[in-house]
Coordinates of C-alpha atoms in Angstrom, one line a residue:
M11 CA 29.7 -1.3 -4.0
A12 CA 31.0 -4.0 -6.4
Q13 CA 28.4 -6.6 -5.6
T14 CA 24.8 -6.3 -4.5
K15 CA 24.0 -8.0 -1.2
Y16 CA 20.7 -9.9 -0.6
I17 CA 18.6 -10.3 2.5
F18 CA 15.8 -12.9 2.5
V19 CA 13.0 -12.4 5.0
T20 CA 10.9 -15.6 5.8
G21 CA 8.1 -16.1 8.3
G22 CA 7.2 -18.9 10.6
V23 CA 4.6 -20.2 13.1
T24 CA 1.8 -18.1 11.7
S25 CA 0.9 -15.6 9.1
S26 CA 0.3 -11.8 9.6
L27 CA 3.4 -11.4 11.8
G28 CA 4.5 -8.3 9.9
K29 CA 7.2 -9.5 7.6
G30 CA 6.6 -6.5 5.4
I31 CA 7.0 -4.1 8.3
I32 CA 10.2 -5.8 9.5
A33 CA 11.6 -5.8 5.9
A34 CA 10.7 -2.1 5.5
S35 CA 12.1 -1.2 8.9
L36 CA 15.4 -2.9 8.2
A37 CA 15.5 -1.3 4.8
K38 CA 14.9 2.1 6.4
L39 CA 17.8 1.6 8.8
L40 CA 20.2 0.5 6.1
Q41 CA 19.1 3.4 3.9
S42 CA 19.7 5.8 6.7
R43 CA 23.2 4.5 6.9
G44 CA 23.8 5.5 3.3
Y45 CA 23.1 2.1 1.6
K46 CA 21.0 2.2 -1.5
T47 CA 18.3 -0.3 -0.6
T48 CA 15.1 -1.7 -2.1
I49 CA 12.6 -4.4 -1.2
Q50 CA 10.7 -6.9 -3.3
K51 CA 7.8 -9.3 -2.4
L52 CA 7.5 -12.9 -3.6
D53 CA 3.8 -13.9 -3.3
P54 CA 3.0 -17.7 -3.4
Y55 CA -0.5 -17.4 -4.7
I56 CA -1.3 -18.5 -8.3
N57 CA -3.0 -15.2 -9.4
V58 CA -0.8 -13.4 -11.9
D59 CA -1.2 -10.3 -9.8
P60 CA -3.6 -9.0 -7.1
G61 CA -5.5 -6.9 -9.6
T62 CA -8.5 -9.3 -9.8
L63 CA -8.6 -10.1 -6.1
N64 CA -11.5 -9.0 -4.0
P65 CA -10.2 -6.5 -1.3
Y66 CA -11.8 -8.8 1.3
E67 CA -9.4 -11.6 0.1
H68 CA -6.1 -9.7 0.2
G69 CA -6.6 -6.1 1.2
E70 CA -6.0 -3.3 -1.2
C71 CA -4.3 -3.6 -4.6
Y72 CA -1.3 -1.2 -4.7
V73 CA -0.4 0.3 -8.0
T74 CA 3.2 1.5 -9.0
D75 CA 4.2 4.2 -11.4
D76 CA 4.8 1.6 -14.2
G77 CA 1.2 0.3 -13.8
A78 CA 1.9 -2.9 -11.9
E79 CA -0.9 -4.1 -9.7
T80 CA 0.9 -5.4 -6.6
D81 CA 0.6 -6.5 -3.0
L82 CA -0.2 -3.9 -0.4
D83 CA 3.2 -4.5 1.2
L84 CA 4.8 -2.5 -1.6
G85 CA 2.9 0.4 -0.2
H86 CA 4.8 0.0 3.1
Y87 CA 8.1 -0.2 1.2
E88 CA 7.4 3.1 -0.5
R89 CA 6.0 4.8 2.6
F90 CA 9.1 3.9 4.6
L91 CA 11.8 4.4 2.0
N92 CA 10.3 7.1 -0.2
V93 CA 11.7 5.1 -3.1
R94 CA 9.5 4.2 -6.0
T95 CA 8.8 0.5 -6.7
S96 CA 7.9 -1.3 -10.0
Q97 CA 6.7 -4.6 -11.4
A98 CA 10.1 -6.1 -10.6
N99 CA 9.4 -5.5 -6.8
N100 CA 6.4 -7.9 -6.8
V101 CA 6.5 -11.5 -8.2
T102 CA 3.7 -14.1 -7.8
T103 CA 3.6 -17.8 -8.4
G104 CA 1.1 -17.2 -11.2
R105 CA 3.5 -14.8 -13.0
I106 CA 6.4 -17.3 -12.5
Y107 CA 4.5 -20.2 -14.0
Q108 CA 3.0 -18.1 -16.8
S109 CA 6.5 -17.1 -17.8
V110 CA 7.9 -20.6 -17.7
I111 CA 5.0 -22.0 -19.7
D112 CA 5.3 -19.2 -22.3
K113 CA 9.0 -20.1 -22.7
E114 CA 8.1 -23.8 -23.1
R115 CA 5.6 -22.9 -25.8
R116 CA 8.2 -20.9 -27.6
G117 CA 10.6 -23.9 -27.5
E118 CA 13.2 -22.2 -25.3
F119 CA 13.8 -25.4 -23.3
L120 CA 14.8 -27.4 -26.4
G121 CA 12.5 -30.4 -25.7
K122 CA 13.5 -30.8 -22.0
T123 CA 10.9 -32.0 -19.5
V124 CA 9.9 -28.8 -17.7
Q125 CA 10.0 -29.2 -13.9
V126 CA 9.8 -27.3 -10.7
V127 CA 13.5 -27.8 -10.3
P128 CA 15.3 -26.4 -12.2
H129 CA 12.9 -24.4 -14.4
I130 CA 10.6 -22.8 -11.8
T131 CA 13.4 -22.2 -9.3
N132 CA 15.6 -20.7 -12.1
E133 CA 12.8 -18.3 -13.0
I134 CA 12.5 -17.3 -9.4
K135 CA 16.2 -16.7 -9.0
E136 CA 16.2 -14.6 -12.2
R137 CA 13.4 -12.4 -10.8
V138 CA 15.1 -12.1 -7.4
Q139 CA 18.3 -10.8 -9.1
V140 CA 16.6 -8.4 -11.5
L141 CA 16.9 -5.5 -9.1
G142 CA 20.4 -6.4 -8.0
N143 CA 21.7 -6.7 -11.5
S144 CA 20.3 -3.2 -12.4
G145 CA 23.3 -1.7 -10.6
E146 CA 21.0 0.7 -8.8
Y147 CA 21.1 -0.9 -5.3
D148 CA 23.7 -2.0 -2.7
I149 CA 21.2 -4.2 -0.9
V150 CA 18.0 -6.0 -2.1
I151 CA 15.7 -7.3 0.6
T152 CA 13.3 -10.0 -0.6
E153 CA 10.3 -10.9 1.5
I154 CA 9.0 -14.4 1.0
G155 CA 5.2 -14.5 1.4
G156 CA 3.4 -17.1 3.4
T157 CA 4.7 -19.3 6.2
V158 CA 7.6 -21.7 6.2
G159 CA 6.2 -25.2 5.6
D160 CA 3.4 -24.1 3.3
I161 CA 3.3 -26.2 0.1
E162 CA 2.9 -23.0 -1.9
S163 CA 6.2 -21.5 -0.6
L164 CA 8.4 -24.5 -1.2
P165 CA 9.7 -23.5 -4.7
Y166 CA 10.7 -20.1 -3.3
I167 CA 12.5 -21.6 -0.3
E168 CA 14.4 -24.0 -2.6
A169 CA 15.3 -21.0 -4.9
V170 CA 16.6 -19.1 -1.8
R171 CA 18.7 -22.2 -0.8
Q172 CA 20.3 -22.3 -4.2
L173 CA 21.0 -18.5 -4.2
L174 CA 22.6 -18.7 -0.8
W175 CA 25.0 -21.3 -2.1
E176 CA 25.6 -19.6 -5.5
L177 CA 26.2 -16.1 -4.0
G178 CA 28.6 -17.3 -1.4
D179 CA 29.4 -16.3 2.2
N180 CA 28.6 -12.7 3.3
N181 CA 26.7 -11.9 0.1
A182 CA 23.2 -13.2 1.2
I183 CA 21.6 -13.9 4.5
V184 CA 18.2 -15.1 5.9
V185 CA 16.2 -13.2 8.5
H186 CA 13.5 -15.4 9.9
L187 CA 10.5 -13.7 11.6
T188 CA 8.7 -15.9 14.1
L189 CA 6.3 -15.8 17.0
V190 CA 7.1 -16.3 20.7
P191 CA 3.6 -16.7 22.2
Y192 CA 2.7 -15.8 25.8
L193 CA 0.6 -18.5 27.6
S194 CA -1.4 -16.6 30.2
A195 CA -2.3 -19.8 32.1
A196 CA 1.4 -20.6 32.5
G197 CA 2.4 -17.0 32.8
E198 CA 5.4 -17.4 30.5
L199 CA 6.7 -17.0 26.9
K200 CA 7.1 -20.3 25.0
T201 CA 10.0 -20.8 22.6
K202 CA 9.0 -24.2 21.2
P203 CA 6.9 -22.9 18.2
T204 CA 10.0 -20.9 17.1
Q205 CA 12.3 -23.9 17.5
H206 CA 10.0 -26.0 15.3
S207 CA 9.8 -23.2 12.7
V208 CA 13.5 -22.9 12.5
K209 CA 13.7 -26.7 12.3
T210 CA 11.3 -26.7 9.3
L211 CA 13.4 -24.1 7.6
M212 CA 16.6 -26.2 8.2
E213 CA 14.8 -29.3 6.7
S214 CA 14.8 -27.3 3.4
G215 CA 18.5 -26.7 3.7
I216 CA 18.4 -23.1 5.0
K217 CA 19.9 -21.9 8.3
A218 CA 18.5 -18.6 9.7
D219 CA 21.2 -16.0 10.2
I220 CA 19.0 -13.7 12.2
L221 CA 15.9 -14.4 14.3
V222 CA 13.3 -11.7 14.7
C223 CA 10.9 -12.7 17.4
R224 CA 7.4 -11.1 17.6
T225 CA 6.1 -10.9 21.1
E226 CA 3.5 -9.2 23.3
H227 CA 5.8 -9.3 26.3
K228 CA 9.5 -8.5 26.8
I229 CA 11.8 -11.4 26.0
S230 CA 14.3 -12.0 28.8
D231 CA 18.0 -12.6 28.3
D232 CA 17.5 -16.2 29.4
I233 CA 15.0 -16.8 26.7
K234 CA 17.2 -15.1 24.1
D235 CA 20.0 -17.4 25.2
K236 CA 17.8 -20.4 24.9
L237 CA 16.6 -19.4 21.4
A238 CA 20.2 -18.8 20.3
L239 CA 21.3 -22.2 21.5
F240 CA 18.4 -24.3 20.1
C241 CA 17.9 -22.3 16.9
N242 CA 21.6 -22.3 16.1
V243 CA 22.0 -18.5 15.8
K244 CA 24.4 -16.1 17.4
R245 CA 23.1 -14.5 20.7
E246 CA 23.3 -11.0 19.2
A247 CA 21.2 -12.2 16.2
V248 CA 18.2 -12.9 18.4
I249 CA 16.1 -9.7 17.9
Q250 CA 13.0 -8.9 20.0
S251 CA 10.1 -7.3 18.1
I252 CA 7.6 -6.3 20.7
D253 CA 4.2 -5.0 19.8
A254 CA 4.3 -1.2 19.0
S255 CA 1.7 1.5 19.2
T256 CA 2.4 2.4 15.6
I257 CA 4.2 0.6 12.7
Y258 CA 6.3 3.8 12.4
D259 CA 7.9 2.9 15.8
V260 CA 9.3 -0.3 14.4
P261 CA 12.5 1.1 12.8
I262 CA 13.4 2.8 16.0
L263 CA 12.8 -0.4 18.0
M264 CA 14.8 -2.5 15.5
Q265 CA 17.7 0.0 15.8
E266 CA 17.6 -0.3 19.6
E267 CA 17.8 -4.1 19.2
G268 CA 20.7 -3.8 16.8
L269 CA 19.1 -5.4 13.8
D270 CA 20.9 -3.2 11.4
T271 CA 24.3 -3.7 13.1
V272 CA 24.1 -7.5 13.1
T273 CA 22.9 -7.5 9.5
L274 CA 25.8 -5.4 8.3
Q275 CA 28.2 -7.8 10.2
K276 CA 26.7 -10.8 8.5
L277 CA 27.0 -9.2 5.1
A278 CA 30.6 -8.0 5.8
L279 CA 29.7 -4.4 5.2
P280 CA 31.0 -1.4 7.1
D281 CA 28.8 0.0 9.9
T282 CA 30.7 3.2 10.5
N283 CA 27.8 5.5 9.6
E284 CA 25.2 5.8 12.3
P285 CA 21.6 5.8 11.1
D286 CA 20.3 9.3 10.4
L287 CA 16.7 9.1 11.6
T288 CA 16.3 12.8 12.5
N289 CA 13.4 13.4 10.1
W290 CA 11.8 10.1 11.0
K291 CA 11.8 10.9 14.7
E292 CA 10.4 14.4 14.0
F293 CA 7.5 12.8 12.1
L294 CA 6.9 10.5 15.1
E295 CA 7.0 13.4 17.5
R296 CA 4.4 15.3 15.5
H297 CA 2.3 12.1 15.1
K298 CA 2.3 11.3 18.8
N299 CA 1.8 14.8 20.1
P300 CA -0.9 16.4 18.0
K301 CA -2.2 19.9 18.8
N302 CA -5.7 19.4 17.3
E303 CA -8.0 16.6 16.4
V304 CA -10.5 16.0 13.5
T305 CA -12.9 13.3 12.5
I306 CA -13.0 12.2 8.9
G307 CA -15.8 9.9 7.5
L308 CA -14.4 7.2 5.2
V309 CA -17.4 6.2 3.1
G310 CA -16.8 2.9 1.3
K311 CA -18.1 -0.6 0.7
Y312 CA -15.1 -2.6 2.0
V313 CA -14.9 -0.9 5.4
E314 CA -15.1 -4.2 7.4
L315 CA -11.5 -4.9 6.4
Q316 CA -9.2 -2.0 7.2
D317 CA -6.5 -3.3 4.8
S318 CA -8.9 -2.6 1.9
Y319 CA -8.1 1.1 2.3
K320 CA -4.6 0.8 3.8
S321 CA -2.9 3.5 1.7
I322 CA -5.7 6.0 2.5
L323 CA -5.5 5.3 6.2
E324 CA -1.7 5.7 6.1
A325 CA -2.0 8.9 4.1
F326 CA -4.1 10.4 6.8
I327 CA -1.4 9.6 9.3
H328 CA 1.2 11.4 7.2
A329 CA -1.1 14.4 6.6
G330 CA -2.1 14.5 10.2
A331 CA 1.5 14.6 11.4
K332 CA 2.2 17.4 8.8
N333 CA -0.7 19.4 10.2
E334 CA 0.0 18.3 13.9
V335 CA -3.5 17.0 13.9
K336 CA -4.8 13.6 15.1
V337 CA -7.1 12.2 12.3
N338 CA -9.8 10.0 13.6
V339 CA -11.3 8.0 10.8
R340 CA -14.9 6.9 11.1
S341 CA -15.8 4.1 8.7
V342 CA -19.2 4.4 7.1
H343 CA -20.5 1.5 5.0
S344 CA -22.0 3.0 1.9
E345 CA -24.3 0.0 1.3
Y346 CA -26.2 0.8 4.5
I347 CA -26.7 4.6 4.0
T348 CA -30.3 5.6 3.5
D349 CA -32.3 8.8 3.6
G350 CA -33.5 7.9 7.0
N351 CA -30.1 7.4 8.6
L352 CA -27.9 9.7 6.6
E353 CA -27.9 12.5 9.2
S354 CA -27.1 10.2 12.1
K355 CA -24.2 8.5 10.2
L356 CA -22.6 11.6 8.9
K357 CA -23.4 14.2 11.5
G358 CA -20.4 15.7 13.3
L359 CA -17.8 14.8 10.7
D360 CA -15.2 17.4 9.9
G361 CA -14.5 16.0 6.4
I362 CA -15.9 13.3 4.2
L363 CA -13.9 11.0 1.9
V364 CA -15.7 8.8 -0.6
A365 CA -13.5 5.9 -1.3
P366 CA -12.6 4.0 -4.5
G367 CA -14.3 0.8 -5.5
F368 CA -15.9 -1.3 -8.3
G369 CA -19.4 -2.3 -9.1
E370 CA -22.9 -1.1 -8.2
R371 CA -23.1 -2.3 -4.6
G372 CA -23.3 0.7 -2.3
I373 CA -23.1 3.4 -4.9
E374 CA -26.4 5.1 -4.0
G375 CA -25.1 5.5 -0.4
K376 CA -21.9 7.1 -1.8
I377 CA -24.0 9.5 -3.8
K378 CA -26.0 10.5 -0.7
A379 CA -22.8 11.1 1.2
V380 CA -21.5 13.3 -1.6
N381 CA -24.7 15.3 -1.5
Y382 CA -24.5 15.7 2.3
A383 CA -20.9 17.0 2.0
R384 CA -21.8 19.4 -0.8
T385 CA -25.0 20.9 0.7
N386 CA -23.6 21.2 4.2
E387 CA -20.3 22.6 3.0
I388 CA -18.2 19.9 4.6
P389 CA -14.7 19.4 3.1
F390 CA -14.9 16.6 0.6
L391 CA -12.4 14.4 -1.2
G392 CA -13.6 11.8 -3.7
I393 CA -11.1 9.3 -5.0
C394 CA -11.6 7.4 -8.3
L395 CA -15.1 6.0 -7.9
G396 CA -15.7 8.7 -5.3
M397 CA -14.9 11.4 -7.9
Q398 CA -17.3 9.7 -10.3
M399 CA -20.1 9.6 -7.7
A400 CA -19.5 13.4 -7.2
V401 CA -20.1 13.9 -10.9
I402 CA -23.3 11.8 -10.9
E403 CA -24.6 13.5 -7.8
Y404 CA -24.1 17.0 -9.3
A405 CA -25.6 15.9 -12.6
R406 CA -28.7 14.5 -10.9
N407 CA -29.3 17.3 -8.4
V408 CA -28.0 20.4 -10.0
L409 CA -28.3 19.7 -13.8
E410 CA -31.5 17.8 -13.0
L411 CA -30.5 14.8 -15.1
K412 CA -32.4 12.6 -12.7
E413 CA -31.3 9.3 -14.3
A414 CA -27.6 10.3 -14.7
S415 CA -25.3 7.4 -13.9
S416 CA -22.2 5.4 -14.9
T417 CA -22.4 2.7 -17.6
E418 CA -20.5 0.6 -15.1
M419 CA -23.7 0.3 -13.1
N420 CA -26.4 1.1 -15.6
L421 CA -25.8 0.4 -19.3
D422 CA -29.2 1.9 -20.2
T423 CA -28.8 5.3 -18.5
P424 CA -29.9 8.1 -20.8
D425 CA -27.2 10.3 -19.3
P426 CA -23.9 8.4 -19.0
V427 CA -21.9 11.2 -17.3
I428 CA -19.4 8.4 -16.5
S429 CA -18.6 6.1 -19.4
L430 CA -16.3 3.4 -20.6
M431 CA -13.3 4.5 -22.6
E432 CA -13.7 3.7 -26.3
E433 CA -10.6 1.5 -26.3
Q434 CA -12.0 -0.5 -23.3
K435 CA -15.2 -1.5 -25.0
S436 CA -13.7 -4.5 -26.8
I437 CA -11.8 -5.8 -23.8
T438 CA -13.1 -9.0 -22.2
N439 CA -10.1 -9.9 -19.9
K440 CA -10.2 -8.2 -16.5
G441 CA -6.6 -8.6 -15.4
G442 CA -4.2 -5.7 -16.1
T443 CA -6.5 -4.1 -18.7
M444 CA -7.5 -0.9 -16.9
R445 CA -5.9 2.6 -17.1
L446 CA -3.0 1.9 -14.8
G447 CA 0.1 3.6 -13.5
A448 CA 1.3 7.2 -13.7
W449 CA -0.4 9.7 -16.0
D450 CA 0.3 13.4 -16.3
C451 CA -2.3 15.9 -15.5
L452 CA -2.4 19.7 -16.3
L453 CA -3.9 21.8 -13.5
K454 CA -6.2 24.7 -14.3
E455 CA -4.7 28.1 -13.5
G456 CA -6.1 29.7 -10.3
S457 CA -7.9 26.5 -9.3
L458 CA -8.1 25.2 -5.7
V459 CA -6.3 22.1 -6.7
Q460 CA -3.4 24.1 -8.1
E461 CA -3.1 25.9 -4.8
V462 CA -3.2 22.5 -3.0
Y463 CA -0.3 21.3 -5.2
G464 CA 1.8 24.4 -4.3
G465 CA 1.2 26.3 -7.6
A466 CA 2.3 23.4 -9.9
T467 CA 1.0 23.5 -13.5
E468 CA 1.5 19.8 -14.2
I469 CA 1.5 16.7 -11.9
S470 CA 1.8 13.0 -12.3
E471 CA -0.5 10.6 -10.4
R472 CA -1.3 6.9 -10.4
H473 CA -4.5 5.4 -11.8
R474 CA -6.5 2.2 -11.6
H475 CA -9.8 2.4 -13.3
R476 CA -11.7 1.6 -16.4
Y477 CA -14.5 4.2 -16.6
E478 CA -14.0 7.9 -17.3
F479 CA -15.7 11.3 -17.0
N480 CA -17.8 11.7 -20.2
N481 CA -16.6 14.9 -21.9
K482 CA -20.0 15.4 -23.6
Y483 CA -21.2 16.8 -20.2
K484 CA -18.1 18.8 -19.4
A485 CA -19.4 22.2 -20.6
D486 CA -22.8 21.9 -18.8
L487 CA -21.2 20.7 -15.5
D488 CA -18.6 23.5 -15.7
A489 CA -21.2 26.2 -16.3
A490 CA -23.2 24.8 -13.4
G491 CA -20.2 25.1 -11.0
L492 CA -18.5 21.7 -11.1
V493 CA -15.2 22.6 -12.8
A494 CA -12.8 20.3 -14.5
S495 CA -9.7 21.6 -13.0
G496 CA -7.3 18.9 -14.1
T497 CA -7.0 17.1 -17.5
N498 CA -4.6 14.9 -19.3
S499 CA -3.1 16.9 -22.2
K500 CA -2.7 13.9 -24.6
T501 CA -6.1 12.3 -24.1
N502 CA -8.1 15.3 -22.9
L503 CA -9.5 13.0 -20.1
V504 CA -10.8 14.8 -17.0
E505 CA -8.6 13.9 -14.0
I506 CA -9.9 16.4 -11.4
V507 CA -13.2 18.2 -10.6
E508 CA -13.8 20.8 -8.0
L509 CA -16.7 22.9 -6.8
K510 CA -16.6 26.7 -7.2
D511 CA -18.9 27.7 -4.4
H512 CA -17.7 25.4 -1.6
P513 CA -15.0 25.7 1.0
W514 CA -13.1 22.6 -0.1
F515 CA -14.6 20.1 -2.6
I516 CA -12.3 18.0 -4.8
G517 CA -12.8 14.8 -6.7
V518 CA -9.8 13.0 -8.4
Q519 CA -9.9 10.2 -10.9
Y520 CA -6.5 9.0 -9.7
H521 CA -5.3 7.5 -6.4
P522 CA -3.2 10.1 -4.5
E523 CA -2.9 7.8 -1.5
Y524 CA -0.4 5.6 -3.4
K525 CA 2.2 8.3 -3.4
S526 CA 1.9 9.5 0.2
T527 CA 5.0 8.7 2.2
V528 CA 6.4 9.7 5.6
A529 CA 9.0 12.0 4.0
N530 CA 6.5 13.4 1.5
P531 CA 2.8 13.5 2.7
H532 CA 0.5 13.8 -0.3
P533 CA -0.6 17.5 -0.7
L534 CA -4.2 16.5 -1.4
F535 CA -4.4 14.7 2.0
V536 CA -2.5 17.5 3.7
G537 CA -4.9 20.1 2.2
F538 CA -8.0 18.0 3.1
V539 CA -7.0 17.6 6.7
K540 CA -6.2 21.3 7.0
A541 CA -9.6 22.1 5.5
A542 CA -11.3 19.7 8.0
L543 CA -9.6 21.5 10.9
V544 CA -10.8 24.9 9.6
H545 CA -14.3 23.5 9.3
K546 CA -14.2 22.1 12.8
K547 CA -13.0 25.5 14.2
S548 CA -15.7 27.4 12.3
Q549 CA -18.4 25.0 13.6
T550 CA -17.1 25.4 17.1
N551 CA -17.1 29.1 16.9
A552 CA -20.6 29.1 15.4
S553 CA -21.9 27.0 18.3
M554 CA -20.4 29.3 20.8
A555 CA -21.8 32.5 19.2

């Protein structure tokens, strides 16, 4: 294609309607028709990136191959499209203003008064078009965070208005996601909130080209006609988005509503190729019709908010479908695990995953969970901090280094089996200063993890951490049975540990969940779920004997 086309996705009435899922679903449909598609997210908060946000504030922080700490919606984009994202796919107000202020300090504006219009809006427009100008994509979908009418979103909305004018007809469109609420007292769906949302958008100079209406109940043809008339859109451009049992149903539902067809018409693009969703439908078939069932304990300290571990939960869905197994995830708050309730909280689990995290809160509970998995031969997967807790547990209870710990939690520990990297010791800023992004890892010949990765000798995985396995203890731990089965060849940093005399016990310093997609479930999660099923069957057979 000669020119990249742009689709802007805005939201109205309320937040949390699922703009990211709608954007990812539309992108999947366009990709399945043969169009090279990517998605970016514009976030209106003033943080430079989500890296320093508490998971309770904004859910998990998703990390890309190039080390960008981004919004969790980028995880949806990658899981749906199986296309890697980068820093260019996530822009925040903080990053926009930081860039403009840096330019002002360098004198790039030649003494001009720096203003929201044109300087901030110009910066936004440049960021929006970075991916389009790369020549790699036919279509770029840009999700505007927040809700239309928010003060924070106004510069983005103005930038979109300007881009629509500059790019010209058929080169850029606006998809507006809105809510059509059901009033049980009246027994009917109400269109007025959507009308007001569209009116607010029009006050900013933007006309919605397509209306996607979230609803709990089916929208009748009469209501669609009414929405089309009063929101000034074509009848075929009013798309129903009814609640689905799984987010992975949404591309199918959007195809049935004709979202991809009307989008291509608006962009003056051929729609001769029907979407090829064969593999997607096969995944859904396996996901919805499992042959077996397992229960995995997710031990973490942010379990009250499911979005804190979004990528892990989605990776279990992918791995479950691959194994034709339904994965039930039982959340276990590590802060409340004690010797007295350990058995009751973890009994009956087919596998235990100790989750990532930061800080000392809840770590003793994680260590107890590791010990329970190790001594009861329950399949175990430790991710990032979870891997570090496995090292500490083994050092304390097998090497008998009773005060072994991490310098993150205890600077005075006599046995810092987990320690700060030398180059990190002088760093005071928290944002963007960890070991981030994709790092290579050499797998030990004949190890369990090499088998899990299909015999690979080297892998690349994404990181987000500051503390590392202390190599001073490597030989002793290895001799005692906790083997370093994956290392980085350049830094000699330990990436993976596994237990010799255990059915399935692996701890990884990286975040495998970030790379799991519908098309390519992550092998560690696939192997973990498979091991959990084997454990369940062995327990069942033992109880029947």
